[in-house]
Amino acid sequence: MKTVKALDPATIETFKNQLQGKIMMPSDDEYEETRKVYNAMIDKHPGMFVVCVDVADVIAAVNFGRDNNLLIAVRGGGHNGGGLGLCNDGLVIDLSGLKFVRVDTSDNTVRVGGGNTLHEVDHATHPYGLAIPAGIVSSTGVGGLTLGGGVGYLTRKYGLTIDNLLEADIVLADGSVVTVNNGQNQDLFWAVRGGGGNFGIVTSFKFQAHPVMNIFGGPTLWLIEKTEEIMEWYHDFLHHAPDELNGFIATLIIPGPPFPDHLHNKQFCGIVWCYCGDLEKVKEVFNPILAKNPFFQMVGEMPYPALQSLFDGLMPPGLQWYWKADFYNELGPELRKQHLKFGSNIPTPLSQMHLYPISGAASRIGNEDTPWAYRDSKYAGVIVGIDPDPVNADKITQWSKDYWEAMHPYSSGGAYSNFMMDEGE
Ligand SMILES: Cc1cc2nc3c(=O)[nH]c(=O)nc-3n(C[C@H](O)[C@H](O)[C@H](O)COP(=O)(O)OP(=O)(O)OC[C@H]3O[C@@H](n4cnc5c(N)ncnc54)[C@H](O)[C@@H]3O)c2cc1C
């Protein structure tokens, strides 16, 4: 592999002239800002960024990288825990200029650019009363989230994000462009539905959207001492509930607003709910939840994008993050004991554990129908140590590792690749 530094300036100049977008080098003023990704633990120094604005830019960048034997990384929303959107000394093909969202109401499909974020998609689809199942923090990139799978509030009703992917346009390593769907290039269509960003650069996604306007949801919190009881009830309750009801369960500390003062810095077992069904039936659905007497609840009717961005303010870019992941089939007594133990010893106010249900529609897809091969697991679990201060990096890393080690014996094998960090390739 060559480094960008070793390239002849004339080669770089020729490349620059082929682009509508721009390149950025370490000598440029904006370079330091550009090399930041969401996770501030990542500190990589690419040799060059190419900010693409159209498919032709992506083709030119792939050809340039390949012809010059450069290491290439592709950046969508830049949220990946391990910083896979960057590389040291090589070429970063940055898709942040490749954004568009086009809603087709004739069949409720949506075309999305390779560099869009979830917020941009929700913003464009909501006025039509439509939504695409995706993740729970709206600054996340559609690219990485989709190619890895995509779990979120609509998973039980409409499946993973990949279960709603109808088509993608992809620039391959030889610079050619292909369309993949159920009729064309089916093997590659299979691969990009959960196999990650390894197969080419997706310049355009086409999704099936669904009628989702207002949902009923939000968080319910119980004091951490109740963790075992609440987890036992939740496991039984949720998996017998209608697909329209989703809720991920967490151990967490309430760090501050939008939660009221009396909750701040207390440890909780919490569930964030999203009911996307008939709002006339809300009482029936939520009565058993409220009968569990949460210490605090903030559930109500709201536009779907409001829930999608409810926690954005707590999770700005630039924090230290350490990620560990596993799938689980159960929430048995031993696991619940470990959740109580580690949930009672959360090292910093933003660190937390989440279990996302993989039941309902997502579980009715076969394990081999896509690379996302743990459809029969009940939960995609993630433990994230988070803190603004790099001084606490070791502390949050150790807590995440210890929590994960304690739970791992009860895992159903595998892990969701989008929730991993330094497990390797
Ligand atoms: C705060 C936060 C909340 C999250 N919440 C959820 C959630 O609710 N549900 C969930 O499923 N995941 C969630 N994730 C995980 C998220 O799915 C992954 O971090 C994902 O990798 C982010 O994609 P990105 O495009 O932002 O990241 P990037 O770092 O830009 O890219 C990630 C990977 O995808 C590749 N890639 C990105 N775009 C393309 C493209 N167009 N073509 C080819 N390859 C591409 C990159 O090369 C890289 O390998 C969350 C992450 C964060 C930080």
Short mmCIF file of C-alpha atoms and ligand atoms in Angstrom, two decimals:
data_model
loop_
_atom_site.label_atom_id
_atom_site.label_comp_id
_atom_site.label_asym_id
_atom_site.label_seq_id
_atom_site.Cartn_x
_atom_site.Cartn_y
_atom_site.Cartn_z
CA MET A 1 0.00 0.00 0.00
CA LYS A 2 1.15 3.49 -0.80
CA THR A 3 0.42 6.48 1.39
CA VAL A 4 -1.12 9.67 -0.02
CA LYS A 5 2.06 11.47 1.10
CA ALA A 6 4.09 9.41 -1.36
CA LEU A 7 2.03 10.57 -4.35
CA ASP A 8 3.32 12.96 -6.93
CA PRO A 9 1.57 16.42 -6.65
CA ALA A 10 0.71 16.28 -10.38
CA THR A 11 -1.25 13.05 -9.82
CA ILE A 12 -3.26 14.74 -7.09
CA GLU A 13 -3.85 17.80 -9.26
CA THR A 14 -5.17 15.65 -12.12
CA PHE A 15 -7.53 13.90 -9.72
CA LYS A 16 -8.76 17.21 -8.33
CA ASN A 17 -9.71 18.35 -11.80
CA GLN A 18 -11.97 15.33 -12.27
CA LEU A 19 -14.16 16.26 -9.32
CA GLN A 20 -17.25 18.36 -8.70
CA GLY A 21 -16.59 17.94 -4.98
CA LYS A 22 -13.39 18.88 -3.16
CA ILE A 23 -10.35 17.28 -1.66
CA MET A 24 -8.85 18.08 1.68
CA MET A 25 -5.24 17.49 2.69
CA PRO A 26 -3.49 17.61 6.11
CA SER A 27 -2.14 21.05 5.22
CA ASP A 28 -5.67 22.50 4.79
CA ASP A 29 -7.20 24.62 7.56
CA GLU A 30 -10.36 22.51 7.72
CA TYR A 31 -8.45 19.22 7.96
CA GLU A 32 -8.43 18.97 11.78
CA GLU A 33 -12.18 19.51 11.94
CA THR A 34 -12.82 17.16 9.02
CA ARG A 35 -10.92 14.25 10.54
CA LYS A 36 -13.16 14.22 13.62
CA VAL A 37 -15.81 11.52 13.76
CA TYR A 38 -18.68 11.14 16.20
CA ASN A 39 -16.61 9.06 18.65
CA ALA A 40 -13.84 11.25 20.05
CA MET A 41 -11.85 8.14 21.05
CA ILE A 42 -11.00 7.76 17.37
CA ASP A 43 -7.88 9.65 16.37
CA LYS A 44 -6.95 8.77 12.80
CA HIS A 45 -4.97 10.86 10.31
CA PRO A 46 -6.08 10.20 6.72
CA GLY A 47 -3.78 11.33 3.92
CA MET A 48 -6.65 12.85 1.94
CA PHE A 49 -10.40 13.39 2.11
CA VAL A 50 -12.44 13.52 -1.03
CA VAL A 51 -15.86 15.01 -0.36
CA CYS A 52 -18.06 13.59 -3.13
CA VAL A 53 -21.16 15.38 -4.37
CA ASP A 54 -22.27 12.94 -7.07
CA VAL A 55 -21.79 9.39 -8.32
CA ALA A 56 -19.14 10.49 -10.81
CA ASP A 57 -17.04 11.80 -7.90
CA VAL A 58 -17.36 8.46 -6.14
CA ILE A 59 -16.27 6.59 -9.29
CA ALA A 60 -13.30 8.94 -9.76
CA ALA A 61 -12.30 8.52 -6.11
CA VAL A 62 -12.49 4.72 -6.22
CA ASN A 63 -10.43 4.64 -9.44
CA PHE A 64 -7.88 7.05 -7.98
CA GLY A 65 -7.52 5.05 -4.78
CA ARG A 66 -7.24 1.72 -6.60
CA ASP A 67 -4.86 2.93 -9.33
CA ASN A 68 -2.55 4.44 -6.73
CA ASN A 69 -2.75 1.47 -4.38
CA LEU A 70 -4.09 3.55 -1.49
CA LEU A 71 -5.89 2.29 1.57
CA ILE A 72 -9.51 3.47 1.25
CA ALA A 73 -12.12 4.20 3.91
CA VAL A 74 -15.69 5.28 3.21
CA ARG A 75 -17.47 7.71 5.52
CA GLY A 76 -21.26 8.02 5.65
CA GLY A 77 -22.56 9.64 8.85
CA GLY A 78 -19.28 9.02 10.73
CA HIS A 79 -21.02 7.36 13.70
CA ASN A 80 -19.31 3.99 13.62
CA GLY A 81 -17.96 3.13 17.09
CA GLY A 82 -14.65 1.85 15.79
CA GLY A 83 -14.19 4.75 13.38
CA LEU A 84 -14.41 2.53 10.29
CA GLY A 85 -15.20 5.62 8.22
CA LEU A 86 -11.56 6.76 8.57
CA CYS A 87 -8.13 5.26 7.88
CA ASN A 88 -4.57 6.35 8.61
CA ASP A 89 -2.53 7.80 5.71
CA GLY A 90 -4.97 6.63 3.03
CA LEU A 91 -7.93 8.06 1.15
CA VAL A 92 -11.26 8.79 2.84
CA ILE A 93 -14.18 8.85 0.42
CA ASP A 94 -16.55 11.13 2.30
CA LEU A 95 -20.21 10.92 1.25
CA SER A 96 -21.43 13.93 3.24
CA GLY A 97 -22.05 15.83 0.00
CA LEU A 98 -24.11 13.01 -1.50
CA LYS A 99 -27.48 13.80 0.01
CA PHE A 100 -31.01 13.73 -1.34
CA VAL A 101 -34.32 12.31 -0.15
CA ARG A 102 -37.12 11.79 -2.68
CA VAL A 103 -40.48 10.47 -1.55
CA ASP A 104 -42.68 8.68 -4.10
CA THR A 105 -46.22 8.58 -2.77
CA SER A 106 -47.44 6.35 -5.62
CA ASP A 107 -45.92 3.35 -3.86
CA ASN A 108 -44.60 4.89 -0.62
CA THR A 109 -40.97 4.37 -1.54
CA VAL A 110 -38.11 6.70 -0.66
CA ARG A 111 -34.77 7.26 -2.42
CA VAL A 112 -31.98 8.32 -0.10
CA GLY A 113 -28.40 9.40 -0.86
CA GLY A 114 -25.41 7.40 0.42
CA GLY A 115 -24.42 10.23 2.78
CA ASN A 116 -27.74 11.17 4.38
CA THR A 117 -28.45 11.06 8.10
CA LEU A 118 -31.58 9.69 9.77
CA HIS A 119 -32.76 13.19 10.68
CA GLU A 120 -32.81 14.24 7.03
CA VAL A 121 -34.87 11.20 6.07
CA ASP A 122 -37.40 11.64 8.89
CA HIS A 123 -37.69 15.33 8.02
CA ALA A 124 -38.50 14.53 4.40
CA THR A 125 -40.88 11.61 4.98
CA HIS A 126 -42.87 12.87 7.97
CA PRO A 127 -44.97 15.47 6.08
CA TYR A 128 -46.26 12.58 3.96
CA GLY A 129 -47.14 10.59 7.09
CA LEU A 130 -44.44 8.05 6.23
CA ALA A 131 -41.39 6.63 8.00
CA ILE A 132 -38.56 4.19 7.32
CA PRO A 133 -37.55 1.91 10.20
CA ALA A 134 -34.14 3.11 11.42
CA GLY A 135 -32.14 3.86 14.59
CA ILE A 136 -32.86 5.99 17.64
CA VAL A 137 -30.40 8.91 17.40
CA SER A 138 -31.12 11.11 14.43
CA SER A 139 -27.57 12.19 13.59
CA THR A 140 -26.63 8.58 12.66
CA GLY A 141 -25.77 7.91 9.00
CA VAL A 142 -28.24 5.99 6.85
CA GLY A 143 -25.29 4.34 5.04
CA GLY A 144 -23.56 2.51 7.88
CA LEU A 145 -26.76 1.86 9.82
CA THR A 146 -28.48 0.24 6.84
CA LEU A 147 -25.55 -1.80 5.59
CA GLY A 148 -25.11 -3.25 9.09
CA GLY A 149 -28.84 -3.94 9.65
CA GLY A 150 -30.65 -1.13 11.44
CA VAL A 151 -32.58 -1.72 14.67
CA GLY A 152 -34.91 0.85 16.19
CA TYR A 153 -38.38 1.77 17.35
CA LEU A 154 -40.20 0.24 14.36
CA THR A 155 -38.32 -3.09 14.28
CA ARG A 156 -41.15 -5.18 15.71
CA LYS A 157 -43.78 -3.74 13.39
CA TYR A 158 -41.85 -3.31 10.13
CA GLY A 159 -38.54 -5.18 10.58
CA LEU A 160 -34.94 -4.01 10.45
CA THR A 161 -33.93 -1.20 8.10
CA ILE A 162 -32.54 -3.82 5.67
CA ASP A 163 -35.90 -5.59 5.61
CA ASN A 164 -37.24 -2.43 3.99
CA LEU A 165 -34.41 -1.97 1.51
CA LEU A 166 -35.74 -2.50 -2.02
CA GLU A 167 -32.75 -1.46 -4.08
CA ALA A 168 -29.30 0.12 -3.96
CA ASP A 169 -26.93 1.65 -6.51
CA ILE A 170 -23.35 0.65 -5.77
CA VAL A 171 -19.96 1.71 -7.06
CA LEU A 172 -17.77 -1.39 -7.05
CA ALA A 173 -14.00 -1.59 -6.55
CA ASP A 174 -13.38 -1.62 -10.31
CA GLY A 175 -15.26 1.69 -10.66
CA SER A 176 -18.33 0.17 -12.30
CA VAL A 177 -21.83 1.01 -11.08
CA VAL A 178 -24.46 -1.66 -10.47
CA THR A 179 -28.04 -1.67 -9.28
CA VAL A 180 -28.94 -4.42 -6.85
CA ASN A 181 -32.48 -5.55 -6.01
CA ASN A 182 -34.58 -8.70 -5.94
CA GLY A 183 -34.20 -9.13 -9.71
CA GLN A 184 -30.71 -7.76 -10.46
CA ASN A 185 -27.41 -8.81 -8.86
CA GLN A 186 -29.27 -10.74 -6.20
CA ASP A 187 -26.13 -12.08 -4.50
CA LEU A 188 -24.86 -8.56 -3.90
CA PHE A 189 -28.33 -7.44 -2.81
CA TRP A 190 -28.23 -10.25 -0.23
CA ALA A 191 -24.75 -9.18 0.94
CA VAL A 192 -25.49 -5.50 1.53
CA ARG A 193 -28.44 -6.33 3.77
CA GLY A 194 -26.36 -6.73 6.92
CA GLY A 195 -22.90 -7.52 5.57
CA GLY A 196 -21.61 -4.01 6.26
CA GLY A 197 -19.89 -1.51 3.99
CA ASN A 198 -17.49 -4.04 2.51
CA PHE A 199 -18.97 -4.69 -0.90
CA GLY A 200 -18.85 -1.31 -2.59
CA ILE A 201 -20.00 2.25 -2.07
CA VAL A 202 -23.74 2.72 -1.98
CA THR A 203 -24.63 5.99 -3.64
CA SER A 204 -28.40 5.56 -3.42
CA PHE A 205 -30.78 3.47 -1.31
CA LYS A 206 -34.43 2.81 -2.15
CA PHE A 207 -36.61 1.98 0.84
CA GLN A 208 -40.18 0.91 1.44
CA ALA A 209 -41.71 3.48 3.79
CA HIS A 210 -44.73 2.88 6.04
CA PRO A 211 -47.61 4.98 7.32
CA VAL A 212 -46.35 6.36 10.65
CA MET A 213 -47.36 9.86 11.70
CA ASN A 214 -47.82 10.26 15.45
CA ILE A 215 -46.71 7.55 17.82
CA PHE A 216 -47.35 7.10 21.54
CA GLY A 217 -44.19 6.56 23.51
CA GLY A 218 -41.32 7.84 25.61
CA PRO A 219 -39.44 6.62 28.68
CA THR A 220 -40.59 4.87 31.86
CA LEU A 221 -38.05 4.60 34.69
CA TRP A 222 -37.79 2.39 37.76
CA LEU A 223 -35.14 2.70 40.49
CA ILE A 224 -32.22 0.42 39.72
CA GLU A 225 -33.11 -1.85 42.69
CA LYS A 226 -36.16 -2.97 40.68
CA THR A 227 -34.08 -4.12 37.68
CA GLU A 228 -34.60 -7.86 38.15
CA GLU A 229 -38.34 -7.58 38.64
CA ILE A 230 -38.82 -5.18 35.70
CA MET A 231 -36.66 -7.22 33.32
CA GLU A 232 -38.54 -10.42 34.14
CA TRP A 233 -41.89 -8.71 33.54
CA TYR A 234 -40.67 -6.91 30.39
CA HIS A 235 -39.43 -10.09 28.71
CA ASP A 236 -42.77 -11.79 29.12
CA PHE A 237 -44.90 -8.72 28.44
CA LEU A 238 -43.20 -7.40 25.32
CA HIS A 239 -42.99 -10.69 23.50
CA HIS A 240 -46.71 -11.21 23.97
CA ALA A 241 -47.59 -7.64 23.01
CA PRO A 242 -48.77 -6.60 19.52
CA ASP A 243 -46.00 -5.86 16.99
CA GLU A 244 -47.03 -2.20 17.08
CA LEU A 245 -45.49 -1.93 20.55
CA ASN A 246 -41.72 -1.66 20.81
CA GLY A 247 -39.57 -0.80 23.79
CA PHE A 248 -35.86 -1.11 24.41
CA ILE A 249 -34.79 -1.72 28.00
CA ALA A 250 -31.76 -0.05 29.56
CA THR A 251 -29.72 0.35 32.69
CA LEU A 252 -28.69 3.98 32.91
CA ILE A 253 -28.13 7.14 34.91
CA ILE A 254 -30.28 10.15 34.17
CA PRO A 255 -27.63 12.75 33.32
CA GLY A 256 -29.78 15.89 33.06
CA PRO A 257 -32.44 17.59 30.90
CA PRO A 258 -34.87 16.82 29.26
CA PHE A 259 -35.49 14.89 32.52
CA PRO A 260 -36.52 16.83 35.66
CA ASP A 261 -33.94 17.77 38.32
CA HIS A 262 -35.00 15.21 40.93
CA LEU A 263 -33.93 12.37 38.62
CA HIS A 264 -30.48 13.67 37.82
CA ASN A 265 -27.53 11.40 38.60
CA LYS A 266 -29.77 8.57 39.89
CA GLN A 267 -29.42 5.04 38.48
CA PHE A 268 -32.43 3.47 36.81
CA CYS A 269 -33.73 0.55 34.86
CA GLY A 270 -35.65 2.22 32.02
CA ILE A 271 -37.69 1.32 28.98
CA VAL A 272 -38.22 3.65 26.04
CA TRP A 273 -41.51 2.79 24.37
CA CYS A 274 -42.86 3.38 20.91
CA TYR A 275 -46.40 2.35 19.97
CA CYS A 276 -47.10 2.91 16.28
CA GLY A 277 -50.61 1.40 16.14
CA ASP A 278 -54.16 2.67 16.46
CA LEU A 279 -54.02 5.55 18.95
CA GLU A 280 -57.57 4.74 20.09
CA LYS A 281 -56.11 1.63 21.71
CA VAL A 282 -53.32 3.39 23.60
CA LYS A 283 -54.95 3.02 27.02
CA GLU A 284 -55.38 -0.70 26.58
CA VAL A 285 -51.74 -1.08 25.51
CA PHE A 286 -50.19 1.17 28.16
CA ASN A 287 -52.35 0.31 31.18
CA PRO A 288 -50.30 -2.81 32.06
CA ILE A 289 -47.09 -0.76 31.72
CA LEU A 290 -48.28 2.02 33.98
CA ALA A 291 -49.61 -0.60 36.40
CA LYS A 292 -45.95 -1.46 37.08
CA ASN A 293 -45.76 1.92 38.84
CA PRO A 294 -42.76 3.53 37.19
CA PHE A 295 -40.85 5.96 39.45
CA PHE A 296 -41.06 8.37 36.52
CA GLN A 297 -42.76 8.29 33.14
CA MET A 298 -42.83 10.68 30.21
CA VAL A 299 -44.99 8.79 27.73
CA GLY A 300 -47.35 10.59 25.41
CA GLU A 301 -48.42 11.17 21.85
CA MET A 302 -45.81 12.83 19.66
CA PRO A 303 -44.72 13.04 16.04
CA TYR A 304 -42.48 10.09 15.18
CA PRO A 305 -39.43 12.33 14.44
CA ALA A 306 -39.76 13.81 17.96
CA LEU A 307 -39.12 10.38 19.50
CA GLN A 308 -36.37 9.74 16.96
CA SER A 309 -34.50 12.80 18.16
CA LEU A 310 -35.52 12.80 21.84
CA PHE A 311 -32.02 11.87 23.05
CA ASP A 312 -29.95 13.75 20.45
CA GLY A 313 -29.22 16.55 22.92
CA LEU A 314 -27.73 14.10 25.43
CA MET A 315 -25.48 12.56 22.78
CA PRO A 316 -23.68 15.35 20.90
CA PRO A 317 -20.71 14.44 18.73
CA GLY A 318 -17.30 14.59 20.39
CA LEU A 319 -17.82 12.33 23.41
CA GLN A 320 -15.63 9.34 24.25
CA TRP A 321 -17.46 6.07 23.46
CA TYR A 322 -16.49 2.45 24.10
CA TRP A 323 -18.81 -0.22 22.65
CA LYS A 324 -19.42 -3.95 23.36
CA ALA A 325 -22.19 -6.08 21.87
CA ASP A 326 -23.88 -9.48 22.04
CA PHE A 327 -27.19 -11.12 21.12
CA TYR A 328 -29.33 -12.74 23.83
CA ASN A 329 -32.23 -15.16 23.71
CA GLU A 330 -33.40 -14.72 27.25
CA LEU A 331 -33.38 -12.53 30.31
CA GLY A 332 -33.06 -15.28 32.91
CA PRO A 333 -32.33 -14.90 36.63
CA GLU A 334 -28.52 -14.95 36.32
CA LEU A 335 -28.52 -12.34 33.56
CA ARG A 336 -30.90 -10.16 35.51
CA LYS A 337 -28.59 -10.39 38.52
CA GLN A 338 -25.66 -9.16 36.39
CA HIS A 339 -27.73 -6.29 35.01
CA LEU A 340 -28.55 -5.20 38.54
CA LYS A 341 -24.90 -5.46 39.57
CA PHE A 342 -23.40 -3.51 36.65
CA GLY A 343 -26.38 -1.17 36.31
CA SER A 344 -25.81 -0.17 39.94
CA ASN A 345 -22.19 0.69 39.20
CA ILE A 346 -22.37 2.79 36.06
CA PRO A 347 -19.11 4.76 35.99
CA THR A 348 -20.21 8.03 34.33
CA PRO A 349 -23.64 9.69 33.86
CA LEU A 350 -23.90 8.91 30.13
CA SER A 351 -22.71 5.28 30.16
CA GLN A 352 -25.51 2.75 29.65
CA MET A 353 -26.66 -0.67 28.53
CA HIS A 354 -29.49 -1.23 26.01
CA LEU A 355 -31.34 -4.37 24.87
CA TYR A 356 -33.21 -3.90 21.59
CA PRO A 357 -35.97 -6.46 20.89
CA ILE A 358 -35.59 -8.54 17.71
CA SER A 359 -39.08 -9.95 17.77
CA GLY A 360 -42.19 -9.35 15.66
CA ALA A 361 -41.59 -8.65 11.97
CA ALA A 362 -37.77 -8.78 12.27
CA SER A 363 -37.95 -12.33 13.63
CA ARG A 364 -40.12 -13.56 10.77
CA ILE A 365 -37.24 -13.27 8.28
CA GLY A 366 -35.09 -16.41 7.98
CA ASN A 367 -31.57 -16.51 9.44
CA GLU A 368 -30.13 -17.11 5.98
CA ASP A 369 -32.31 -14.71 4.03
CA THR A 370 -29.84 -11.90 4.80
CA PRO A 371 -26.37 -11.84 6.43
CA TRP A 372 -28.12 -10.57 9.61
CA ALA A 373 -28.20 -14.13 10.86
CA TYR A 374 -29.50 -13.97 14.42
CA ARG A 375 -33.19 -13.40 13.71
CA ASP A 376 -34.13 -15.93 16.35
CA SER A 377 -32.36 -13.96 19.08
CA LYS A 378 -34.66 -11.99 21.30
CA TYR A 379 -32.34 -8.99 21.88
CA ALA A 380 -29.45 -7.12 20.30
CA GLY A 381 -27.55 -5.91 23.36
CA VAL A 382 -25.09 -3.07 23.56
CA ILE A 383 -23.03 -1.73 26.42
CA VAL A 384 -21.60 1.74 25.88
CA GLY A 385 -19.19 3.54 28.18
CA ILE A 386 -19.61 7.26 27.39
CA ASP A 387 -18.04 10.41 28.80
CA PRO A 388 -16.92 13.81 27.53
CA ASP A 389 -13.56 13.65 29.34
CA PRO A 390 -10.73 11.60 27.78
CA VAL A 391 -9.36 11.18 31.32
CA ASN A 392 -12.23 8.74 31.93
CA ALA A 393 -11.57 6.67 28.78
CA ASP A 394 -10.01 3.77 30.70
CA LYS A 395 -12.75 3.78 33.32
CA ILE A 396 -15.62 3.58 30.80
CA THR A 397 -13.77 0.99 28.72
CA GLN A 398 -13.18 -1.26 31.71
CA TRP A 399 -16.78 -1.04 32.91
CA SER A 400 -18.06 -1.94 29.41
CA LYS A 401 -15.68 -4.89 29.14
CA ASP A 402 -16.49 -6.17 32.64
CA TYR A 403 -20.25 -5.86 32.09
CA TRP A 404 -19.94 -7.65 28.73
CA GLU A 405 -17.75 -10.44 30.20
CA ALA A 406 -20.33 -11.07 32.91
CA MET A 407 -23.15 -11.33 30.38
CA HIS A 408 -21.34 -13.07 27.56
CA PRO A 409 -21.79 -16.64 28.90
CA TYR A 410 -25.55 -16.13 28.46
CA SER A 411 -25.30 -14.77 24.90
CA SER A 412 -26.87 -16.57 21.96
CA GLY A 413 -23.66 -16.16 19.91
CA GLY A 414 -22.68 -13.53 17.39
CA ALA A 415 -23.18 -9.81 17.86
CA TYR A 416 -24.66 -6.93 15.88
CA SER A 417 -21.72 -5.52 13.90
CA ASN A 418 -23.00 -1.94 14.17
CA PHE A 419 -22.72 -2.16 17.96
CA MET A 420 -19.10 -3.35 17.98
CA MET A 421 -15.86 -1.41 18.31
CA ASP A 422 -12.50 -3.17 18.54
CA GLU A 423 -13.39 -6.80 17.92
CA GLY A 424 -11.40 -6.68 14.65
CA GLU A 425 -12.48 -7.40 11.10
C1 LIG B 1 -25.35 7.72 19.00
C2 LIG B 1 -25.52 6.48 18.19
C3 LIG B 1 -26.75 5.85 18.14
C4 LIG B 1 -26.93 4.70 17.39
N1 LIG B 1 -28.15 4.09 17.38
C5 LIG B 1 -28.36 3.01 16.61
C6 LIG B 1 -29.63 2.43 16.51
O1 LIG B 1 -30.59 2.86 17.13
N2 LIG B 1 -29.79 1.34 15.71
C7 LIG B 1 -28.75 0.82 15.00
O2 LIG B 1 -28.96 -0.16 14.28
N3 LIG B 1 -27.52 1.34 15.08
C8 LIG B 1 -27.30 2.43 15.87
N4 LIG B 1 -26.05 2.96 15.96
C9 LIG B 1 -24.93 2.28 15.33
C10 LIG B 1 -24.82 2.70 13.88
O3 LIG B 1 -25.69 1.92 13.10
C11 LIG B 1 -23.38 2.46 13.41
O4 LIG B 1 -22.52 3.27 14.15
C12 LIG B 1 -23.21 2.75 11.92
O5 LIG B 1 -21.96 2.24 11.52
C13 LIG B 1 -23.27 4.24 11.64
O6 LIG B 1 -23.26 4.50 10.26
P1 LIG B 1 -22.61 5.86 9.73
O7 LIG B 1 -22.83 5.92 8.28
O8 LIG B 1 -23.04 6.99 10.58
O9 LIG B 1 -21.09 5.60 10.10
P2 LIG B 1 -19.69 5.64 9.32
O10 LIG B 1 -18.68 5.63 10.41
O11 LIG B 1 -19.66 6.74 8.36
O12 LIG B 1 -19.71 4.28 8.53
C14 LIG B 1 -19.83 3.04 9.15
C15 LIG B 1 -19.44 1.93 8.18
O13 LIG B 1 -20.32 1.91 7.08
C16 LIG B 1 -19.63 2.18 5.87
N5 LIG B 1 -20.48 3.05 5.05
C17 LIG B 1 -21.20 4.14 5.45
N6 LIG B 1 -21.91 4.62 4.44
C18 LIG B 1 -21.65 3.84 3.38
C19 LIG B 1 -22.10 3.82 2.03
N7 LIG B 1 -22.99 4.73 1.57
N8 LIG B 1 -21.63 2.86 1.19
C20 LIG B 1 -20.75 1.93 1.64
N9 LIG B 1 -20.28 1.90 2.90
C21 LIG B 1 -20.73 2.84 3.75
C22 LIG B 1 -18.33 2.81 6.29
O14 LIG B 1 -17.32 2.58 5.37
C23 LIG B 1 -18.04 2.12 7.60
O15 LIG B 1 -17.48 0.85 7.37
C24 LIG B 1 -25.84 4.14 16.68
C25 LIG B 1 -24.58 4.76 16.74
C26 LIG B 1 -24.43 5.91 17.48
C27 LIG B 1 -23.08 6.55 17.57
#
